[in-house]
Amino acid sequence: MQIFHEEAYRKLNHSEIGTLHGIGVKRAEAFKRLGVYTVGDLLRHFPRAYQNRGNVRLLTEGIEGESCSYLLTVGTQPRTATLKNRKVITKFRAFDESGTVEITYFNSRFLESCFRVGETHRFWGKLTKAGNRYTMAAPLHEAYVEEGSLPDFTPVYPAGAGLSQGLIAEAVEEVLARFAACGMPEYLPEALRRELFLPSAAAAYRAIHRPRSMAELEAARRYFAAEETYLFALALTATKHRKRSGTPPAMDEVDMTVLTDALGFPLTGAQRRSIDEIYGDMVGAALPMSRLLSGDVGSGKTAVAAAALYVAMKNGYQGALMAPTEILAAQHYETLGKLFGSMGFRVGLLLGSATAAAKRNLRRMAEAGEIDLLIGTHSLLTEDTAFARLGLVITDEQHRFGVAQRAGLGKANRDGKTPHVLVMSATPIPRTLALILYGELSLSMLDELPPGRQRVDTFTVDESYRARLNGFIDKQVREGGQVYIVCSAVEQKEEELEGDLLHFTPDGRAEMRFDRPKLTSAVEYRSRLAAEIFPNYEIGLVHGRMKGAEKEAVMQRFASGEIPILVSTTVIEVGVNVPNASLMIVENAERFGLAQLHQLRGRVGRGSRKAYCVLVSSGGGESAKERLAVMKNTYDGYKIAEYDLTLRGPGDYFPGRNGNARQHGSFAGVMATDMDLLKRTMTEAERVLAEDPLLTAEENRFTAEAVREIFEGDERAMQ
């Protein structure tokens, strides 16, 4: 049994990435751009795929231009020469039973001593054929001693500028060795690990980074799927064990026809049902409301939220609505400000980008009760934001806020009452999953779209359609429409390693494929469109690395129609309403989940103009084609969510340990591929918390810390 040195582990886990050998200031900054700040972060920087170097081919079986493995014997001693351009070139010949190849390296004189005639090496690289003559330029190489001496799988990491695969691999090797010396804590209970036939944490980390076999790799992936679902199950169970308490705002019956008439459009049956459920929770309630409103894209959640706010404000209470972005908050302010302003209610907008004086004034008015509805982003959560009589808190896109953030607004009430809480999600959540994930919340589902909401025609194409697609973009703009182009990467930062790559499909299956397609990056693609393809159109660019004010300014110009074409990453998945947008193009669509693609498609078709969505894919294997076919033929968000749940598992609905987006080290999105795992970990979480409600037992200390990270330090979740 490995000895665990807690103090050494904690010190190592939190050490700066720059403490590793060969990681200077520049490389440390490059790692930080990947979200890797500490040694512990690098340990959890998992590979995105694996090169299958164990799939060795004969020279005669090689495919020109494709990287793969060859087991070759050195036939001639390497010789080095200096060319006229001062480039140093090293050459030698090697062979297998099928033929001979000339191998060339550049500016690598030291390799002369690495190869001896008669030695066997495993080479990984691209073969070039010229008749019966084979050549390879600068292949990777590993000395081969006997069968089984080299691992079959070599990890391919998410990388960045200045960070090669080799450099990351060397750093990870050092990290694994250092953690092996001090040991690692176990988050999973021993009984659960035995039940699921899982390795130890130390073995899982070693195998995920340095797998010696497919069986070892799959066991490691199962371990991390179980670990993440178990920690999240503990967090959920701890939340559900909290009894709703507090004195709710006293609210009387309200004539809702005034609000429904003011909306100016008929409500759907699902909207009316949800409003009735919320009304029942708020009027004459013995406990504060805690309800989840789940709705498809365009299902009318804002109208339902308006009804809830109307009940609170007619009873003399204030409302607070928190959105994840300034542009979405401004959109709510424009819509609800007009609606409630016409009724005599006072509506304010509190944004982080506002002047200090403006923010002070709005906060003063909220605390004095001079504002009926305050809309904002995280600015609503600062300690100096307080309300005189806060009756209702609404958070839009609730999965983007941590538990502590949502709880923060409830602490801001000066009258001592506990406000009602309505959380909204634009990602349709299947009822079975919602009851597990949000069991502490009552559930309202908007599973019906308003009449007249047009269907967005969806097409799947490959690179052969590029010229026609550019022509279609031009046609849309010339006819007055606007176009979104979504890319999966900000910049071309990863080494695009080709060859036999082992990927894991969204349903958890291992799939070998030749990973030829490169990522379309937003920065480079926007530059090429502006310079070469559409020089007469202004083309906007939005991505997550931009400053908030800069990003918001571009989005506002796109919303106003000044920018006809917007190239973006998924930051526009939830964004401003642009009724004029008629075309959504998603590049590398195979890299997105169905729920995310559905959200992106929902950005268009919001006005009278006919709308289209084009999913561009050039790879991803059969599973990707199957998923994209679902998008082409299915428009019901709940059916798509059910399909995604069956295929991918509940991973897409999991927050990271910080309560928000998952980091590189998260595996639930690709590994928790069935509900059974979540149910089993939920059962174990219930058992553990029944025996140790505050997770104070010695065996649960580290687990408690991980759970608290999910809650972002919200200690109430553990009480």
XYZ file of C-alpha atoms in Angstrom:
719
model
C 0.000 0.000 0.000
C 1.412 3.394 -0.997
C 2.261 5.786 1.827
C 0.508 9.144 1.538
C 2.420 12.234 2.658
C -0.295 14.865 2.957
C 1.891 17.927 3.520
C 4.148 17.084 0.569
C 1.103 16.397 -1.620
C -0.537 19.722 -0.799
C 2.669 21.650 -1.409
C 3.260 19.912 -4.746
C -0.356 20.180 -5.880
C -0.369 23.963 -5.439
C 3.170 24.635 -6.692
C 3.472 27.073 -9.601
C 3.894 25.435 -13.008
C 7.181 27.326 -13.356
C 8.753 25.175 -10.616
C 9.059 22.280 -13.080
C 12.326 21.721 -14.925
C 12.549 23.521 -18.249
C 9.473 25.691 -17.603
C 10.644 29.290 -17.693
C 8.573 32.467 -17.645
C 7.474 32.280 -21.300
C 6.499 28.637 -21.148
C 4.705 29.181 -17.846
C 2.643 31.925 -19.490
C 1.838 29.575 -22.388
C 0.651 26.939 -19.909
C -1.490 29.513 -18.134
C -3.219 30.305 -21.432
C -4.311 26.658 -21.386
C -5.659 27.038 -17.851
C -2.639 25.254 -16.337
C -1.325 27.361 -13.463
C -0.102 24.766 -10.985
C 1.530 21.347 -10.944
C -1.834 19.905 -9.941
C -3.458 21.548 -12.957
C -0.948 19.815 -15.243
C -1.679 16.469 -13.614
C -5.309 16.995 -14.633
C -4.450 18.275 -18.129
C -5.636 15.095 -19.809
C -4.811 14.016 -23.379
C -7.353 14.856 -26.071
C -6.443 11.734 -28.088
C -3.736 9.086 -28.400
C -1.421 8.225 -31.280
C -1.680 4.510 -31.942
C 2.016 3.805 -32.403
C 1.385 0.154 -31.685
C -0.309 -0.168 -35.083
C 2.970 -0.886 -36.921
C 2.905 -1.149 -40.719
C 5.342 -2.476 -43.274
C 6.849 0.091 -45.626
C 4.864 -1.377 -48.509
C 1.654 -0.882 -46.473
C 2.326 2.795 -45.768
C -0.018 5.445 -47.166
C 1.773 8.437 -48.611
C 1.291 11.579 -46.537
C -0.163 9.710 -43.549
C 1.752 9.474 -40.285
C 1.990 5.999 -38.788
C 4.487 3.591 -37.202
C 7.204 1.525 -38.863
C 9.509 -0.953 -37.106
C 12.821 -0.504 -38.925
C 16.395 -1.718 -38.568
C 19.199 0.785 -39.155
C 21.063 -0.316 -42.310
C 23.740 2.390 -42.712
C 25.580 4.583 -40.259
C 24.130 8.138 -40.215
C 26.196 10.746 -42.081
C 25.911 14.495 -41.610
C 26.688 17.237 -44.145
C 26.388 21.010 -44.179
C 24.624 22.419 -47.233
C 25.340 25.730 -48.973
C 22.501 27.384 -47.094
C 24.260 26.270 -43.871
C 21.463 23.818 -43.134
C 22.767 20.632 -41.493
C 21.344 17.411 -42.898
C 21.702 13.905 -41.423
C 20.829 10.833 -43.525
C 20.839 7.049 -43.191
C 18.952 4.072 -44.530
C 16.733 1.659 -42.606
C 14.749 -1.381 -43.651
C 12.082 -3.912 -42.782
C 11.134 -7.187 -44.478
C 9.288 -5.335 -47.257
C 11.775 -2.685 -48.315
C 14.257 0.094 -47.531
C 13.684 3.767 -46.692
C 15.996 6.792 -46.611
C 15.524 8.777 -43.398
C 16.523 12.440 -43.183
C 16.824 14.805 -40.216
C 17.625 18.515 -40.353
C 19.847 20.496 -37.979
C 20.141 17.474 -35.696
C 23.813 16.507 -35.827
C 23.526 14.824 -32.410
C 21.415 12.073 -33.986
C 24.543 10.548 -35.507
C 25.223 8.966 -32.130
C 21.605 7.852 -31.600
C 21.533 5.227 -34.343
C 23.834 2.224 -34.817
C 23.757 -0.245 -37.704
C 21.715 -3.288 -36.729
C 19.634 -1.496 -34.077
C 15.853 -1.559 -34.379
C 13.769 1.547 -33.773
C 10.093 2.372 -33.996
C 9.656 5.385 -36.275
C 6.525 7.533 -36.441
C 6.182 9.805 -39.429
C 5.024 10.335 -42.996
C 6.224 8.122 -45.787
C 6.913 9.569 -49.234
C 6.982 7.251 -52.235
C 8.717 7.862 -55.575
C 8.358 4.692 -57.584
C 10.019 1.969 -55.507
C 11.959 4.531 -53.459
C 10.771 5.416 -49.944
C 11.828 8.456 -47.895
C 10.887 9.877 -44.485
C 11.699 13.326 -43.168
C 12.285 13.896 -39.445
C 10.204 11.015 -38.048
C 9.873 10.583 -34.287
C 11.870 7.597 -33.083
C 12.065 5.224 -30.117
C 14.619 2.487 -29.542
C 13.003 -0.949 -29.752
C 14.402 -3.745 -27.600
C 11.788 -6.465 -27.517
C 8.053 -6.878 -27.963
C 6.163 -4.906 -25.353
C 9.065 -2.587 -24.594
C 7.249 0.444 -26.045
C 3.747 1.643 -25.219
C 1.150 1.302 -27.950
C -0.458 4.651 -27.192
C 1.246 8.035 -27.082
C -0.837 10.891 -25.640
C -1.782 13.950 -27.691
C -2.367 16.900 -25.359
C -4.272 20.135 -25.803
C -1.324 22.380 -26.637
C -0.559 25.996 -27.464
C 1.989 28.351 -28.977
C 5.407 27.507 -27.627
C 4.242 24.230 -26.108
C 5.103 21.176 -28.161
C 3.732 17.717 -27.465
C 7.193 16.616 -26.407
C 7.596 19.452 -23.935
C 4.202 18.785 -22.338
C 4.917 15.056 -22.180
C 8.254 15.660 -20.431
C 6.615 17.977 -17.910
C 3.823 15.471 -17.256
C 6.409 12.701 -16.747
C 8.127 14.805 -14.083
C 4.782 15.554 -12.432
C 3.814 11.864 -12.343
C 7.156 10.969 -10.756
C 6.861 13.671 -8.113
C 3.295 12.710 -7.203
C 4.307 9.043 -7.074
C 6.833 9.993 -4.380
C 4.278 11.675 -2.103
C 1.143 9.688 -2.968
C -2.362 10.856 -3.859
C -5.595 11.092 -1.880
C -8.582 8.940 -2.805
C -11.890 10.718 -3.364
C -13.873 7.587 -4.168
C -14.932 5.301 -1.289
C -13.175 1.946 -1.363
C -16.514 0.129 -1.589
C -17.507 2.080 -4.695
C -14.136 1.459 -6.351
C -14.508 -2.272 -5.733
C -18.081 -2.298 -7.004
C -17.072 -0.550 -10.242
C -13.741 -2.457 -10.598
C -11.736 0.774 -10.619
C -8.000 1.318 -10.095
C -6.505 3.562 -7.423
C -6.195 7.299 -8.060
C -2.425 7.012 -8.563
C -2.824 4.152 -11.058
C -5.572 6.023 -12.902
C -3.470 9.163 -13.322
C -0.493 7.132 -14.549
C -2.676 5.216 -17.013
C -4.537 8.223 -18.401
C -1.223 9.872 -19.256
C 0.874 6.779 -20.030
C -1.447 3.896 -20.943
C 0.274 0.565 -21.589
C -2.825 -1.047 -23.078
C -6.368 -0.277 -24.163
C -7.727 -2.068 -21.080
C -5.600 0.111 -18.784
C -6.695 3.277 -20.567
C -10.383 2.379 -20.399
C -10.094 1.577 -16.676
C -8.527 4.996 -16.071
C -11.261 6.744 -18.013
C -13.907 4.885 -15.979
C -12.151 6.004 -12.808
C -12.297 9.699 -13.695
C -15.896 9.425 -14.881
C -16.826 7.885 -11.546
C -14.800 10.425 -9.568
C -16.425 13.413 -11.239
C -19.947 12.044 -11.041
C -19.420 11.027 -7.403
C -18.193 14.466 -6.355
C -21.043 16.127 -8.195
C -23.510 13.642 -6.711
C -22.241 14.562 -3.238
C -22.682 18.251 -4.013
C -26.209 17.678 -5.308
C -27.154 15.457 -2.398
C -25.799 17.975 0.097
C -27.934 20.639 -1.573
C -31.029 18.456 -1.538
C -30.553 17.688 2.151
C -30.827 21.371 2.942
C -34.377 22.004 4.013
C -35.951 25.037 2.475
C -36.314 27.520 5.272
C -36.827 31.177 5.911
C -39.815 33.477 5.869
C -41.050 34.108 2.338
C -42.368 37.490 1.219
C -46.109 37.656 1.905
C -47.897 37.944 -1.434
C -51.589 38.244 -2.212
C -53.520 37.348 -5.344
C -52.937 39.495 -8.446
C -55.005 40.054 -11.580
C -52.692 38.484 -14.145
C -54.781 39.556 -17.151
C -53.212 43.025 -16.935
C -49.787 41.474 -17.564
C -50.901 38.983 -20.217
C -52.748 41.741 -22.123
C -49.661 43.967 -21.989
C -47.474 41.238 -23.514
C -49.297 41.685 -26.812
C -49.238 38.026 -27.903
C -51.077 34.861 -26.868
C -49.323 32.557 -24.413
C -48.745 28.903 -25.202
C -50.271 26.201 -23.055
C -46.839 25.436 -21.600
C -46.331 29.093 -20.676
C -49.746 29.284 -18.987
C -49.070 26.063 -17.071
C -45.672 27.323 -15.893
C -47.081 30.696 -14.842
C -49.800 28.942 -12.837
C -47.165 26.786 -11.093
C -45.040 29.815 -10.220
C -48.088 31.808 -9.106
C -49.048 28.954 -6.785
C -45.542 28.949 -5.275
C -45.509 32.692 -4.630
C -49.015 33.610 -3.495
C -49.767 32.618 0.094
C -46.655 30.432 0.249
C -45.419 28.968 3.521
C -41.895 28.524 2.158
C -39.832 30.486 -0.374
C -40.213 29.289 -3.951
C -37.304 27.369 -5.436
C -38.168 26.465 -9.029
C -36.348 25.573 -12.245
C -37.820 26.797 -15.532
C -36.423 24.670 -18.341
C -37.261 25.697 -21.878
C -36.269 25.125 -25.448
C -34.764 27.881 -27.584
C -37.516 30.396 -28.338
C -40.049 28.795 -25.986
C -40.838 32.091 -24.225
C -39.071 31.938 -20.868
C -38.856 35.727 -20.679
C -42.649 36.062 -20.717
C -42.929 33.564 -17.856
C -40.225 35.427 -15.925
C -42.134 38.677 -16.538
C -45.254 37.132 -15.000
C -43.340 36.112 -11.879
C -41.824 39.599 -11.574
C -45.257 41.160 -12.020
C -46.637 39.156 -9.064
C -43.749 40.302 -6.848
C -43.853 43.972 -7.865
C -47.656 44.256 -7.621
C -47.266 43.076 -4.031
C -44.778 45.865 -3.330
C -41.635 43.771 -3.517
C -38.533 44.219 -5.625
C -37.237 41.842 -8.266
C -33.673 41.036 -9.305
C -32.759 39.390 -12.607
C -29.198 38.190 -13.141
C -27.877 37.299 -16.616
C -24.454 35.796 -17.475
C -23.368 38.529 -19.916
C -23.808 42.279 -20.141
C -25.318 42.037 -23.580
C -27.972 39.568 -22.404
C -28.671 41.716 -19.353
C -29.087 44.747 -21.627
C -31.468 42.757 -23.817
C -33.611 41.889 -20.783
C -33.537 45.537 -19.739
C -34.744 46.673 -23.147
C -37.601 44.152 -23.206
C -38.722 44.279 -19.578
C -37.974 47.986 -19.179
C -40.505 48.842 -21.874
C -43.082 46.365 -20.565
C -42.941 47.365 -16.905
C -42.136 51.008 -17.555
C -45.514 51.354 -19.271
C -47.110 50.042 -16.048
C -45.339 52.564 -13.833
C -42.662 50.262 -12.419
C -39.076 51.506 -12.105
C -36.452 49.344 -13.807
C -32.667 49.708 -13.510
C -29.675 48.129 -15.261
C -26.518 47.458 -13.208
C -23.492 46.496 -15.295
C -19.857 46.065 -14.375
C -18.853 48.352 -17.246
C -20.928 51.256 -15.921
C -19.224 54.200 -14.247
C -18.587 54.007 -10.522
C -20.982 56.892 -9.942
C -23.770 55.204 -11.906
C -23.317 51.945 -9.994
C -23.328 53.745 -6.639
C -26.546 55.531 -7.547
C -28.323 52.336 -8.656
C -27.273 50.507 -5.499
C -28.447 53.406 -3.367
C -31.822 53.361 -5.114
C -32.159 49.575 -4.691
C -31.406 49.766 -0.983
C -33.818 52.684 -0.579
C -36.572 50.825 -2.420
C -36.634 53.362 -5.272
C -36.191 50.640 -7.933
C -38.752 47.883 -8.477
C -36.659 45.686 -10.764
C -32.859 45.620 -10.983
C -31.311 43.743 -13.902
C -27.604 42.987 -14.109
C -24.756 40.501 -14.263
C -22.366 39.498 -11.473
C -22.505 43.152 -10.423
C -25.645 42.257 -8.484
C -23.580 39.994 -6.230
C -21.144 42.488 -4.746
C -21.303 43.006 -1.010
C -22.445 46.600 -1.389
C -25.569 45.625 -3.381
C -28.595 45.426 -1.070
C -32.358 45.640 -1.481
C -35.069 47.151 0.687
C -37.710 44.471 -0.003
C -36.366 41.809 -2.353
C -39.185 39.422 -3.187
C -37.965 37.488 -6.242
C -34.579 36.501 -7.637
C -34.338 35.203 -11.212
C -31.123 33.862 -12.706
C -31.047 33.363 -16.465
C -28.849 30.585 -17.864
C -28.545 29.213 -14.347
C -25.909 26.600 -15.181
C -23.456 29.435 -15.803
C -23.644 30.548 -12.180
C -22.247 28.734 -9.199
C -24.354 27.765 -6.213
C -22.747 30.447 -4.080
C -23.478 33.078 -6.709
C -27.153 32.192 -6.803
C -27.307 32.147 -3.027
C -25.563 35.508 -2.846
C -28.591 37.500 -3.936
C -30.703 35.953 -1.200
C -28.358 37.417 1.433
C -28.846 40.945 0.125
C -32.342 41.502 1.529
C -32.641 44.191 4.211
C -36.117 43.171 5.434
C -34.963 39.735 6.585
C -37.306 37.851 4.257
C -36.013 35.022 2.066
C -36.894 35.877 -1.533
C -38.469 33.453 -3.961
C -35.987 32.009 -6.474
C -36.606 31.135 -10.121
C -33.711 29.713 -12.131
C -33.992 29.474 -15.903
C -32.118 27.265 -18.339
C -32.216 27.594 -22.117
C -30.679 24.140 -22.439
C -33.622 21.721 -22.561
C -33.096 19.173 -19.792
C -34.822 15.774 -20.024
C -37.240 15.349 -17.135
C -35.546 12.204 -15.801
C -32.195 13.978 -15.620
C -33.685 17.191 -14.233
C -35.257 15.291 -11.339
C -31.847 13.848 -10.465
C -29.784 16.997 -10.961
C -32.272 19.494 -9.580
C -34.248 17.412 -7.120
C -34.241 20.288 -4.623
C -36.070 22.468 -7.143
C -39.616 22.255 -8.397
C -39.658 21.821 -12.157
C -41.543 23.701 -14.875
C -40.946 22.730 -18.496
C -41.678 24.858 -21.544
C -41.979 22.033 -24.032
C -44.042 23.929 -26.585
C -42.968 26.643 -29.037
C -45.088 29.719 -29.753
C -47.143 29.568 -32.978
C -45.395 31.075 -35.986
C -41.900 30.274 -34.751
C -40.268 29.232 -38.025
C -38.105 26.194 -38.536
C -34.442 26.799 -39.298
C -33.541 24.572 -42.266
C -30.388 22.627 -41.375
C -27.782 21.201 -43.729
C -24.581 19.191 -43.221
C -21.742 19.719 -45.696
C -18.028 19.053 -46.058
C -15.173 21.126 -47.496
C -16.198 20.334 -51.072
C -19.116 22.762 -50.598
C -16.902 25.684 -49.516
C -17.276 27.740 -52.726
C -21.049 27.261 -52.758
C -21.219 28.129 -49.068
C -19.331 31.391 -49.629
C -21.766 32.211 -52.406
C -24.682 31.542 -50.058
C -23.179 33.866 -47.440
C -22.863 36.587 -50.057
C -26.486 36.050 -51.152
C -27.789 36.361 -47.581
C -25.897 39.610 -46.987
C -26.884 41.118 -50.347
C -30.540 40.390 -49.526
C -30.215 42.195 -46.196
C -29.614 39.280 -43.852
C -26.814 38.741 -41.365
C -24.537 35.766 -40.820
C -22.962 34.039 -37.821
C -19.861 31.888 -38.418
C -18.911 29.898 -35.315
C -15.456 28.362 -34.910
C -14.384 25.876 -32.261
C -10.993 27.526 -31.623
C -9.849 31.101 -31.048
C -6.468 30.567 -32.722
C -4.678 27.697 -34.412
C -2.768 26.742 -31.310
C -2.629 22.972 -31.162
C -0.184 20.846 -33.086
C -2.315 19.159 -35.703
C -0.822 15.698 -35.380
C -1.909 13.368 -38.127
C -1.958 9.628 -38.297
C -3.773 6.775 -36.569
C -5.306 8.665 -33.639
C -7.355 6.944 -30.980
C -10.325 9.156 -30.108
C -13.154 8.438 -27.736
C -16.537 9.131 -29.281
C -19.234 10.996 -27.323
C -20.833 7.673 -26.367
C -17.541 6.441 -24.907
C -16.454 4.118 -27.720
C -12.824 4.023 -28.809
C -12.553 4.972 -32.467
C -9.454 4.995 -34.657
C -9.359 7.598 -37.371
C -6.924 9.486 -39.502
C -7.146 12.918 -37.930
C -6.516 15.038 -41.004
C -8.973 18.000 -40.614
C -7.558 21.028 -38.864
C -9.518 23.295 -36.593
C -10.936 26.402 -38.185
C -9.796 29.183 -35.866
C -11.821 32.346 -35.459
C -8.906 34.793 -35.678
C -7.294 33.353 -38.822
C -10.602 32.640 -40.565
C -11.902 36.143 -39.973
C -8.681 37.586 -41.416
C -8.932 35.395 -44.515
C -12.594 36.242 -45.080
C -11.875 39.960 -44.804
C -8.768 39.917 -47.008
C -9.609 37.343 -49.672
C -13.279 36.363 -49.804
C -15.475 39.263 -48.634
C -13.239 42.362 -48.731
C -16.275 44.594 -49.335
C -18.083 43.545 -46.152
C -17.208 44.440 -42.588
C -16.566 41.236 -40.681
C -16.730 41.246 -36.900
C -14.829 39.014 -34.498
C -15.857 37.911 -31.012
C -14.127 35.403 -28.759
C -13.670 34.715 -25.078
C -10.192 36.227 -24.806
C -11.406 39.681 -25.753
C -12.040 42.232 -23.048
C -15.663 42.415 -22.009
C -16.244 45.954 -23.243
C -14.646 45.198 -26.624
C -16.717 42.048 -27.040
C -19.943 43.800 -26.059
C -19.245 46.647 -28.505
C -18.852 44.243 -31.441
C -22.022 42.361 -30.483
C -23.984 45.597 -30.234
C -22.808 46.654 -33.699
C -23.837 43.264 -35.074
C -27.219 43.534 -33.359
C -27.764 46.989 -34.852
C -26.954 45.728 -38.351
C -23.667 47.623 -38.814
C -21.738 44.347 -39.112
C -23.231 41.870 -41.604
C -20.938 38.897 -40.854
C -19.787 37.886 -37.382
C -17.053 35.289 -36.829
C -17.168 33.994 -33.300
C -16.446 31.199 -30.878
C -19.311 29.801 -28.804
C -19.522 32.976 -26.700
C -22.596 33.795 -28.820
C -24.308 30.553 -27.772
C -26.231 32.744 -25.361
C -26.330 36.262 -26.705
C -28.285 39.206 -27.918
C -31.423 38.678 -29.931
C -30.729 39.546 -33.600
C -33.997 39.078 -35.535
C -32.249 39.941 -38.798
C -29.735 37.063 -38.526
C -30.649 34.526 -41.194
C -27.672 32.160 -41.465
C -25.705 30.211 -38.857
C -22.567 28.382 -40.014
C -20.780 26.094 -37.554
C -17.254 25.060 -38.554
C -15.852 21.728 -37.300
C -19.396 20.864 -36.250
C -18.332 17.334 -35.298
C -16.544 18.821 -32.274
C -19.745 20.175 -30.717
C -22.375 18.411 -28.649
C -25.949 18.247 -29.908
C -27.259 20.513 -27.163
C -24.645 23.133 -28.038
C -25.435 22.906 -31.755
C -29.121 23.322 -30.963
C -28.357 26.434 -28.927
C -26.286 27.885 -31.762
C -29.012 27.143 -34.295
C -31.419 29.015 -32.040
C -29.479 32.247 -32.643
C -31.116 32.567 -36.081
C -34.715 32.425 -37.235
C -35.889 34.939 -34.633
C -37.449 37.341 -37.104
C -39.532 37.226 -40.263
C -36.597 36.317 -42.506
C -36.197 32.678 -43.595
C -33.245 31.190 -41.699
C -30.694 28.444 -42.311
C -28.073 26.541 -40.323
C -25.111 24.899 -42.080
C -22.973 22.393 -40.159
C -19.537 22.061 -41.766
C -17.728 18.837 -40.938
C -14.765 17.055 -42.471
C -14.051 14.378 -39.907
C -15.089 12.834 -36.632
C -15.888 9.302 -37.762
C -19.216 7.527 -38.030
C -20.465 8.643 -34.612
C -20.120 12.301 -35.634
C -22.060 11.697 -38.853
C -24.798 10.007 -36.844
C -25.064 12.922 -34.430
C -25.093 15.553 -37.169
C -27.846 13.620 -38.938
C -29.925 14.050 -35.787
C -29.423 17.817 -35.995
C -30.449 17.824 -39.643
C -33.695 15.959 -39.012
C -34.726 16.968 -35.478
C -35.846 20.402 -34.265
C -37.392 19.593 -30.885
C -34.864 20.603 -28.234
C -36.154 18.060 -25.738
C -35.887 15.209 -28.241
C -32.338 16.324 -29.025
C -31.568 16.455 -25.308
C -32.999 12.957 -24.817
C -30.868 11.674 -27.682
C -27.778 13.397 -26.283
C -28.506 11.909 -22.861
C -28.749 8.422 -24.355
C -25.641 8.855 -26.483
C -23.392 11.045 -24.353
C -24.714 10.650 -20.836
C -25.344 13.527 -18.413
C -21.875 15.057 -18.770
C -22.994 18.164 -20.683
C -25.085 19.249 -17.704
C -22.236 18.997 -15.182
C -20.552 22.169 -13.968
C -16.882 22.143 -13.109
C -15.656 22.300 -9.551
C -15.947 26.079 -9.694
C -19.652 25.771 -10.486
C -19.265 26.997 -14.036
C -17.715 25.659 -17.229
C -15.686 22.464 -17.055
C -11.933 22.741 -17.365
C -9.506 20.691 -19.468
C -9.293 18.050 -16.768
C -12.985 17.264 -16.724
C -13.988 13.930 -18.183
C -17.710 13.745 -17.409
C -18.631 15.237 -20.771
C -17.098 12.325 -22.669
C -17.012 9.567 -20.105
C -20.203 9.596 -18.046
C -21.990 7.911 -20.889
C -24.961 6.428 -19.099
C -27.396 7.365 -16.398
C -26.525 4.199 -14.491
C -23.186 5.638 -13.358
C -24.848 8.795 -12.067
C -27.510 6.758 -10.263
C -24.908 4.504 -8.629
C -22.755 7.410 -7.486
C -25.871 9.234 -6.263
C -26.783 6.182 -4.160
C -23.279 6.097 -2.695
C -23.409 9.852 -2.009
C -26.691 9.397 -0.130
C -25.113 6.631 1.974
C -21.969 8.618 2.769
C -23.865 11.763 3.735
C -26.292 9.782 5.872
C -23.326 8.531 7.916
C -21.235 11.717 7.736
C -23.495 14.719 6.899
C -20.701 17.312 7.044
C -18.002 15.061 5.545
C -15.777 15.513 8.581
C -14.663 11.872 8.888
C -10.979 11.275 8.197
C -11.653 9.304 5.010
C -13.845 12.127 3.656
C -11.609 15.142 4.341
C -10.230 15.506 0.824
C -13.596 14.700 -0.707
C -15.177 17.499 1.342
C -12.627 19.972 -0.032
C -13.437 18.956 -3.599
C -17.163 19.303 -2.970
C -16.655 22.736 -1.462
C -14.849 23.766 -4.655
C -18.037 22.943 -6.560
C -19.948 25.270 -4.282
C -17.286 27.982 -4.577
C -16.911 28.206 -0.847
C -20.639 28.438 -0.101
C -20.489 26.957 3.382
C -24.277 26.918 3.660
C -24.303 24.031 1.201
C -22.539 21.877 3.770
C -24.916 22.756 6.639
